[in-house]
Coordinates of N, CA, C and O in Angstrom, one line a residue:
M1 N -19.4 140.5 -15.4 CA -20.2 139.9 -16.4 C -19.4 139.0 -17.3 O -20.0 138.0 -17.8
L2 N -18.1 139.2 -17.5 CA -17.3 138.4 -18.4 C -17.5 136.9 -18.1 O -17.6 136.1 -19.0
N3 N -17.5 136.4 -16.9 CA -17.6 135.0 -16.5 C -18.9 134.4 -17.0 O -18.9 133.2 -17.2
S4 N -20.0 135.1 -17.0 CA -21.3 134.6 -17.4 C -21.5 134.6 -18.9 O -22.6 134.1 -19.3
I5 N -20.6 135.0 -19.6 CA -20.7 135.1 -21.1 C -20.1 133.9 -21.7 O -19.0 133.5 -21.4
E6 N -20.9 133.3 -22.6 CA -20.5 132.1 -23.3 C -20.3 132.5 -24.8 O -21.1 133.1 -25.4
L7 N -19.1 132.0 -25.4 CA -18.9 132.2 -26.8 C -19.1 130.9 -27.6 O -18.7 129.9 -27.1
R8 N -19.6 131.1 -28.8 CA -19.7 129.9 -29.7 C -19.9 130.5 -31.1 O -20.0 131.7 -31.3
S9 N -19.9 129.5 -32.0 CA -20.1 129.9 -33.4 C -21.6 130.2 -33.7 O -22.5 129.5 -33.1
A10 N -21.9 131.2 -34.5 CA -23.3 131.5 -34.8 C -23.9 130.3 -35.6 O -23.2 129.6 -36.4
V11 N -25.1 130.1 -35.4 CA -25.9 129.0 -36.2 C -27.1 129.7 -36.7 O -27.5 130.8 -36.3
P12 N -27.7 129.1 -37.8 CA -28.9 129.7 -38.4 C -30.0 130.1 -37.4 O -30.7 131.1 -37.6
A13 N -30.2 129.4 -36.3 CA -31.2 129.7 -35.3 C -31.0 131.0 -34.6 O -31.9 131.6 -34.0
D14 N -29.8 131.5 -34.7 CA -29.4 132.8 -34.1 C -29.8 134.0 -35.0 O -29.6 135.2 -34.5
A15 N -30.3 133.8 -36.2 CA -30.5 134.9 -37.1 C -31.3 136.0 -36.6 O -30.9 137.2 -36.8
S16 N -32.4 135.8 -35.9 CA -33.2 136.9 -35.5 C -32.5 137.8 -34.4 O -32.5 139.0 -34.5
S17 N -31.9 137.1 -33.5 CA -31.1 137.8 -32.4 C -29.9 138.5 -33.0 O -29.6 139.6 -32.6
L18 N -29.3 137.9 -34.0 CA -28.1 138.5 -34.6 C -28.5 139.7 -35.4 O -27.8 140.7 -35.4
A19 N -29.6 139.6 -36.1 CA -30.1 140.8 -36.9 C -30.4 142.0 -36.0 O -30.1 143.1 -36.3
E20 N -30.9 141.7 -34.8 CA -31.1 142.8 -33.8 C -29.8 143.4 -33.4 O -29.7 144.7 -33.3
L21 N -28.8 142.6 -33.1 CA -27.4 143.2 -32.8 C -26.9 144.0 -33.9 O -26.3 145.1 -33.7
L22 N -27.0 143.5 -35.1 CA -26.4 144.2 -36.3 C -27.1 145.5 -36.6 O -26.5 146.5 -37.0
L23 N -28.4 145.6 -36.2 CA -29.2 146.8 -36.3 C -28.5 147.9 -35.4 O -28.4 149.0 -35.7
E24 N -28.1 147.4 -34.2 CA -27.4 148.4 -33.3 C -26.2 148.9 -33.9 O -25.8 150.1 -33.7
L25 N -25.5 148.1 -34.6 CA -24.2 148.5 -35.2 C -24.4 149.4 -36.4 O -23.8 150.5 -36.6
T26 N -25.3 149.0 -37.3 CA -25.4 149.7 -38.6 C -26.6 150.6 -38.8 O -26.7 151.5 -39.7
G27 N -27.7 150.4 -38.0 CA -28.9 151.2 -38.1 C -29.7 150.7 -39.3 O -30.7 151.3 -39.7
T28 N -29.3 149.5 -39.9 CA -30.0 149.0 -41.1 C -30.5 147.6 -40.7 O -29.9 146.8 -40.1
D29 N -31.8 147.4 -41.2 CA -32.4 146.1 -40.9 C -31.7 145.0 -41.8 O -31.4 145.3 -42.9
T30 N -31.6 143.8 -41.2 CA -31.1 142.6 -41.9 C -32.3 141.6 -41.9 O -32.8 141.3 -40.8
D31 N -32.6 141.0 -43.0 CA -33.7 140.0 -43.1 C -33.2 138.8 -42.4 O -32.3 138.1 -42.8
P32 N -33.9 138.4 -41.3 CA -33.5 137.2 -40.5 C -33.5 135.9 -41.3 O -32.6 135.1 -41.2
A33 N -34.4 135.8 -42.2 CA -34.5 134.5 -43.1 C -33.3 134.5 -44.0 O -32.6 133.4 -44.1
A34 N -32.9 135.6 -44.6 CA -31.7 135.6 -45.5 C -30.5 135.5 -44.7 O -29.5 134.8 -45.1
L35 N -30.4 136.0 -43.5 CA -29.3 135.9 -42.6 C -29.1 134.4 -42.2 O -28.0 133.9 -42.2
A36 N -30.2 133.7 -41.8 CA -30.2 132.3 -41.5 C -29.6 131.5 -42.6 O -28.8 130.6 -42.4
E37 N -30.0 131.8 -43.9 CA -29.5 131.1 -45.0 C -28.0 131.3 -45.2 O -27.3 130.4 -45.5
R38 N -27.6 132.6 -45.0 CA -26.2 132.9 -45.1 C -25.4 132.2 -44.1 O -24.3 131.6 -44.4
L39 N -25.8 132.1 -42.9 CA -25.1 131.4 -41.8 C -25.0 129.9 -42.1 O -24.0 129.3 -41.9
D40 N -26.1 129.4 -42.7 CA -26.1 128.0 -43.0 C -25.1 127.7 -44.1 O -24.3 126.7 -44.0
R41 N -25.0 128.6 -45.1 CA -24.0 128.4 -46.2 C -22.6 128.6 -45.7 O -21.6 127.9 -46.1
M42 N -22.4 129.4 -44.7 CA -21.0 129.7 -44.2 C -20.6 128.6 -43.2 O -19.4 128.5 -42.9
A43 N -21.5 127.8 -42.7 CA -21.2 126.8 -41.6 C -20.1 125.9 -42.0 O -19.3 125.5 -41.2
G44 N -20.0 125.5 -43.3 CA -19.0 124.6 -43.7 C -17.6 125.2 -44.1 O -16.7 124.5 -44.5
N45 N -17.5 126.5 -44.0 CA -16.3 127.3 -44.4 C -15.4 127.5 -43.2 O -15.7 128.3 -42.4
D46 N -14.3 126.7 -43.2 CA -13.3 126.8 -42.1 C -12.6 128.1 -42.1 O -11.9 128.4 -41.1
G47 N -12.7 128.9 -43.1 CA -12.0 130.2 -43.2 C -12.8 131.4 -42.7 O -12.4 132.5 -42.8
I48 N -14.0 131.1 -42.1 CA -14.9 132.2 -41.6 C -15.3 131.8 -40.1 O -15.7 130.6 -39.9
R49 N -15.1 132.7 -39.2 CA -15.6 132.5 -37.9 C -16.6 133.6 -37.5 O -16.2 134.8 -37.5
V50 N -17.8 133.3 -37.3 CA -18.8 134.2 -36.8 C -19.0 133.8 -35.3 O -19.7 132.9 -35.0
A51 N -18.4 134.6 -34.4 CA -18.5 134.3 -33.0 C -19.7 135.1 -32.4 O -19.9 136.3 -32.8
V52 N -20.4 134.5 -31.6 CA -21.5 135.2 -30.9 C -21.3 135.0 -29.4 O -20.8 133.9 -28.9
A53 N -21.7 136.0 -28.6 CA -21.6 136.0 -27.2 C -23.0 135.9 -26.6 O -23.8 136.7 -27.0
S54 N -23.2 135.0 -25.7 CA -24.5 134.9 -25.1 C -24.4 135.0 -23.6 O -23.5 134.5 -23.0
D55 N -25.4 135.6 -23.0 CA -25.5 135.7 -21.6 C -26.4 134.6 -21.0 O -26.7 134.6 -19.8
G56 N -26.7 133.7 -21.8 CA -27.5 132.5 -21.4 C -29.0 132.7 -21.8 O -29.7 131.7 -21.9
E57 N -29.4 133.9 -22.0 CA -30.7 134.2 -22.4 C -30.8 134.7 -23.8 O -31.8 134.5 -24.6
R58 N -29.8 135.5 -24.2 CA -29.9 136.2 -25.5 C -28.4 136.5 -26.0 O -27.5 136.5 -25.2
L59 N -28.3 136.8 -27.3 CA -27.0 137.2 -27.8 C -26.8 138.6 -27.4 O -27.6 139.5 -27.5
V60 N -25.5 138.9 -26.9 CA -25.2 140.2 -26.5 C -24.0 140.8 -27.3 O -23.6 141.9 -27.0
G61 N -23.4 140.0 -28.2 CA -22.3 140.5 -29.0 C -22.0 139.5 -30.1 O -22.4 138.3 -30.1
T62 N -21.3 140.1 -31.1 CA -20.8 139.2 -32.2 C -19.6 139.9 -32.9 O -19.4 141.1 -32.7
A63 N -18.8 139.1 -33.5 CA -17.7 139.5 -34.3 C -17.4 138.5 -35.4 O -17.5 137.3 -35.1
M64 N -17.0 138.9 -36.6 CA -16.8 137.9 -37.6 C -15.3 138.1 -38.1 O -14.8 139.2 -38.3
G65 N -14.7 137.0 -38.3 CA -13.3 136.9 -38.8 C -13.3 136.2 -40.1 O -13.9 135.1 -40.2
I66 N -12.6 136.7 -41.1 CA -12.5 136.0 -42.4 C -11.0 135.9 -42.8 O -10.3 136.9 -42.8
L67 N -10.6 134.7 -43.0 CA -9.2 134.4 -43.4 C -9.0 134.9 -44.8 O -9.8 134.6 -45.7
C68 N -8.0 135.7 -45.1 CA -7.6 136.2 -46.4 C -6.3 135.7 -46.8 O -5.3 135.9 -46.0
P69 N -6.1 135.1 -47.9 CA -4.8 134.6 -48.4 C -3.9 135.9 -48.7 O -4.4 136.9 -49.1
D70 N -2.6 135.7 -48.5 CA -1.7 136.8 -48.8 C -0.7 136.3 -49.8 O -0.5 135.1 -50.0
L71 N 0.0 137.2 -50.5 CA 0.9 136.9 -51.6 C 2.3 137.2 -51.2 O 3.2 137.0 -52.1
V72 N 2.6 137.7 -50.0 CA 4.0 138.1 -49.7 C 4.6 137.2 -48.6 O 3.9 136.5 -47.9
G73 N 6.0 137.3 -48.6 CA 6.7 136.7 -47.5 C 6.4 135.2 -47.5 O 6.6 134.5 -48.5
G74 N 6.0 134.7 -46.3 CA 5.7 133.3 -46.1 C 4.4 132.8 -46.6 O 4.0 131.7 -46.4
L75 N 3.7 133.7 -47.3 CA 2.3 133.4 -47.9 C 1.3 133.0 -46.8 O 0.4 132.3 -47.1
R76 N 1.5 133.5 -45.6 CA 0.6 133.2 -44.5 C -0.6 134.2 -44.6 O -0.5 135.3 -45.1
P77 N -1.8 133.7 -44.2 CA -3.0 134.6 -44.3 C -3.0 135.7 -43.3 O -2.2 135.7 -42.3
Y78 N -4.0 136.6 -43.4 CA -4.3 137.6 -42.4 C -5.8 137.5 -42.1 O -6.5 136.8 -42.9
L79 N -6.2 138.0 -41.0 CA -7.6 138.0 -40.6 C -8.3 139.3 -40.8 O -7.9 140.3 -40.2
L80 N -9.4 139.4 -41.6 CA -10.2 140.6 -41.7 C -11.3 140.4 -40.7 O -12.0 139.4 -40.6
I81 N -11.5 141.4 -39.9 CA -12.5 141.4 -38.8 C -13.6 142.4 -39.3 O -13.4 143.5 -39.6
E82 N -14.8 142.0 -39.1 CA -16.0 142.7 -39.5 C -17.1 142.5 -38.5 O -17.1 141.6 -37.8
N83 N -18.1 143.4 -38.6 CA -19.4 143.2 -37.9 C -19.2 143.0 -36.4 O -19.8 142.2 -35.8
V84 N -18.3 143.8 -35.8 CA -18.1 143.8 -34.3 C -19.1 144.6 -33.6 O -19.2 145.8 -33.9
V85 N -19.9 144.0 -32.8 CA -20.9 144.8 -32.0 C -21.2 144.1 -30.7 O -21.3 142.9 -30.6
V86 N -21.3 144.9 -29.6 CA -21.7 144.5 -28.3 C -23.0 145.3 -28.0 O -23.0 146.5 -28.2
S87 N -24.0 144.6 -27.5 CA -25.2 145.3 -27.2 C -25.0 146.4 -26.2 O -24.2 146.3 -25.3
A88 N -25.6 147.6 -26.4 CA -25.4 148.8 -25.6 C -25.4 148.5 -24.1 O -24.6 149.0 -23.4
H89 N -26.3 147.7 -23.7 CA -26.5 147.4 -22.3 C -25.4 146.6 -21.7 O -25.3 146.4 -20.5
C90 N -24.5 146.0 -22.5 CA -23.4 145.1 -22.0 C -22.0 145.7 -22.3 O -21.0 145.1 -21.9
R91 N -21.9 146.9 -22.9 CA -20.6 147.5 -23.2 C -19.9 147.8 -21.9 O -20.5 148.2 -20.9
G92 N -18.6 147.6 -21.9 CA -17.8 147.8 -20.7 C -17.7 146.7 -19.8 O -17.0 146.7 -18.8
G93 N -18.4 145.6 -20.1 CA -18.4 144.4 -19.3 C -17.5 143.3 -19.7 O -17.6 142.2 -19.1
G94 N -16.7 143.5 -20.7 CA -15.7 142.5 -21.1 C -16.1 141.6 -22.3 O -15.4 140.7 -22.7
V95 N -17.3 141.8 -22.8 CA -17.8 141.0 -23.9 C -17.0 141.2 -25.1 O -16.5 140.3 -25.8
G96 N -16.7 142.5 -25.5 CA -15.9 142.8 -26.6 C -14.5 142.2 -26.5 O -14.0 141.7 -27.5
R97 N -13.9 142.3 -25.3 CA -12.6 141.7 -25.1 C -12.6 140.2 -25.4 O -11.7 139.6 -26.0
K98 N -13.6 139.5 -24.9 CA -13.7 138.1 -25.1 C -13.9 137.8 -26.6 O -13.3 136.8 -27.1
L99 N -14.7 138.5 -27.3 CA -14.9 138.3 -28.7 C -13.6 138.5 -29.5 O -13.2 137.7 -30.4
M100 N -12.9 139.6 -29.2 CA -11.6 139.8 -29.9 C -10.6 138.8 -29.6 O -9.8 138.4 -30.4
A101 N -10.5 138.3 -28.3 CA -9.6 137.2 -28.0 C -9.9 136.0 -28.7 O -9.1 135.2 -29.2
D102 N -11.2 135.7 -28.9 CA -11.7 134.5 -29.7 C -11.2 134.6 -31.1 O -10.6 133.6 -31.7
L103 N -11.3 135.8 -31.7 CA -10.9 135.9 -33.1 C -9.4 135.9 -33.2 O -8.8 135.3 -34.2
E104 N -8.7 136.4 -32.2 CA -7.2 136.3 -32.2 C -6.8 134.8 -32.1 O -5.8 134.4 -32.8
S105 N -7.4 134.0 -31.3 CA -7.1 132.6 -31.2 C -7.4 131.9 -32.6 O -6.6 131.1 -33.0
F106 N -8.5 132.3 -33.2 CA -8.8 131.8 -34.5 C -7.7 132.1 -35.5 O -7.2 131.3 -36.3
A107 N -7.2 133.4 -35.5 CA -6.2 133.8 -36.4 C -4.9 133.1 -36.1 O -4.2 132.7 -37.0
N108 N -4.5 132.9 -34.8 CA -3.3 132.2 -34.5 C -3.4 130.8 -34.9 O -2.4 130.2 -35.4
A109 N -4.5 130.1 -34.7 CA -4.7 128.7 -35.1 C -4.5 128.6 -36.6 O -4.1 127.5 -37.1
H110 N -4.7 129.6 -37.4 CA -4.5 129.6 -38.9 C -3.2 130.3 -39.3 O -3.0 130.6 -40.5
Q111 N -2.4 130.5 -38.3 CA -1.0 131.1 -38.6 C -1.1 132.4 -39.3 O -0.2 132.7 -40.2
C112 N -2.1 133.3 -39.0 CA -2.2 134.6 -39.6 C -1.0 135.5 -39.1 O -0.5 135.4 -38.0
T113 N -0.6 136.4 -40.0 CA 0.4 137.3 -39.7 C -0.1 138.6 -39.0 O 0.6 139.2 -38.3
Y114 N -1.4 138.9 -39.3 CA -2.0 140.1 -38.6 C -3.5 140.0 -38.7 O -4.0 139.2 -39.5
M115 N -4.1 140.9 -38.0 CA -5.6 141.1 -38.0 C -5.8 142.5 -38.4 O -5.1 143.4 -38.0
I116 N -6.9 142.7 -39.2 CA -7.2 144.1 -39.7 C -8.7 144.3 -39.6 O -9.4 143.4 -39.7
L117 N -9.0 145.6 -39.3 CA -10.4 145.9 -39.3 C -10.6 147.4 -39.6 O -9.6 148.2 -39.6
V118 N -11.8 147.8 -40.0 CA -12.1 149.2 -40.3 C -13.2 149.6 -39.4 O -14.1 148.8 -39.1
S119 N -13.1 150.8 -38.8 CA -14.1 151.3 -38.0 C -14.4 152.8 -38.4 O -13.5 153.5 -38.8
G120 N -15.7 153.1 -38.4 CA -16.1 154.5 -38.8 C -15.3 155.6 -38.1 O -15.0 155.4 -36.9
A121 N -15.0 156.6 -38.8 CA -14.2 157.7 -38.3 C -14.8 158.3 -37.0 O -14.1 158.8 -36.2
H122 N -16.1 158.3 -36.9 CA -16.8 159.0 -35.8 C -16.9 158.1 -34.5 O -17.3 158.6 -33.5
R123 N -16.4 156.9 -34.6 CA -16.6 155.9 -33.5 C -15.4 155.9 -32.5 O -14.7 155.0 -32.3
S124 N -15.2 157.1 -31.8 CA -14.0 157.2 -31.0 C -14.0 156.2 -29.8 O -12.9 155.8 -29.4
E125 N -15.1 155.9 -29.2 CA -15.1 154.9 -28.1 C -14.7 153.5 -28.7 O -13.9 152.8 -28.0
A126 N -15.1 153.2 -29.9 CA -14.7 151.9 -30.5 C -13.2 151.9 -30.7 O -12.5 150.9 -30.5
H127 N -12.7 153.0 -31.2 CA -11.3 153.2 -31.5 C -10.5 153.0 -30.2 O -9.4 152.3 -30.2
A128 N -10.9 153.6 -29.1 CA -10.2 153.4 -27.9 C -10.2 152.0 -27.4 O -9.2 151.4 -26.9
F129 N -11.3 151.3 -27.6 CA -11.4 149.9 -27.3 C -10.4 149.1 -28.1 O -9.7 148.2 -27.6
Y130 N -10.4 149.3 -29.5 CA -9.5 148.5 -30.3 C -8.1 148.7 -29.9 O -7.3 147.8 -29.9
E131 N -7.7 149.9 -29.6 CA -6.4 150.2 -29.2 C -6.1 149.5 -27.9 O -5.0 149.0 -27.7
S132 N -7.0 149.4 -27.0 CA -6.8 148.7 -25.7 C -6.6 147.2 -25.8 O -6.1 146.6 -24.9
V133 N -7.1 146.6 -27.0 CA -6.8 145.2 -27.2 C -5.7 144.9 -28.2 O -5.6 143.9 -28.7
G134 N -4.9 146.0 -28.4 CA -3.7 145.8 -29.2 C -3.6 146.2 -30.6 O -2.6 146.1 -31.3
F135 N -4.7 146.8 -31.1 CA -4.7 147.3 -32.5 C -4.0 148.7 -32.5 O -4.1 149.4 -31.5
R136 N -3.4 149.0 -33.6 CA -2.7 150.2 -33.8 C -3.3 151.0 -34.9 O -3.7 150.4 -36.0
R137 N -3.5 152.3 -34.7 CA -4.1 153.1 -35.8 C -3.1 153.2 -36.9 O -1.9 153.6 -36.7
E138 N -3.6 152.9 -38.1 CA -2.8 153.1 -39.3 C -3.7 153.8 -40.4 O -4.9 153.7 -40.2
A139 N -3.1 154.3 -41.4 CA -4.0 154.9 -42.5 C -4.8 153.8 -43.1 O -4.3 152.7 -43.4
G140 N -6.0 154.0 -43.4 CA -6.8 153.1 -44.1 C -7.9 153.8 -44.9 O -8.2 155.0 -44.7
F141 N -8.4 153.2 -45.9 CA -9.4 153.8 -46.8 C -10.5 152.8 -47.0 O -10.3 151.6 -47.1
K142 N -11.7 153.3 -47.2 CA -12.8 152.5 -47.5 C -13.7 153.2 -48.6 O -13.8 154.4 -48.5
K143 N -14.1 152.5 -49.5 CA -15.0 153.0 -50.6 C -16.3 152.3 -50.6 O -16.3 151.0 -50.8
K144 N -17.4 153.0 -50.4 CA -18.7 152.4 -50.4 C -19.1 152.2 -51.9 O -18.8 153.1 -52.7
L145 N -19.7 151.1 -52.2 CA -20.1 150.9 -53.6 C -21.6 151.1 -53.7 O -22.3 151.1 -52.7
R146 N -22.1 151.3 -54.9 CA -23.6 151.5 -55.1 C -24.4 150.3 -54.6 O -24.0 149.2 -54.8
P147 N -25.5 150.6 -53.9 CA -26.4 149.5 -53.5 C -27.0 148.8 -54.8 O -27.1 149.5 -55.8
L148 N -27.3 147.6 -54.6 CA -27.9 146.9 -55.7 C -29.3 147.4 -55.9 O -30.0 147.8 -55.0
A149 N -29.8 147.4 -57.1 CA -31.1 148.0 -57.5 C -32.2 147.0 -57.1 O -32.1 145.9 -56.9

């Protein structure tokens, strides 16, 4: 499957398909119109990469990388990775590896010192995948904030 997958940057026209993928990840609906607007606003930001994987007919995966400035050492940035999802019917086919390699290339092009991500404690299959592509488990903490009213 890996050879037939094409990676590119997300565009506003991807919003409906992207919202479906994100629903698989979070179980929460995302408004496609609002998502299209967000993608349009992010299009000019060289510090954000929203990669999407397509099988030629539909989106089958996505991952987002955000460059974060750092204040230590050589002051090089790091890459925060979020919203990583591969459609259930494509898992194990190399899509996730291709997405993560894309974000690593993005990070290297921006001279990042490291990449970081957070994954839910219950997602053991995802953890095994992240370790297989070079991530190391370290202590991390996440605090959810109140939803907007």
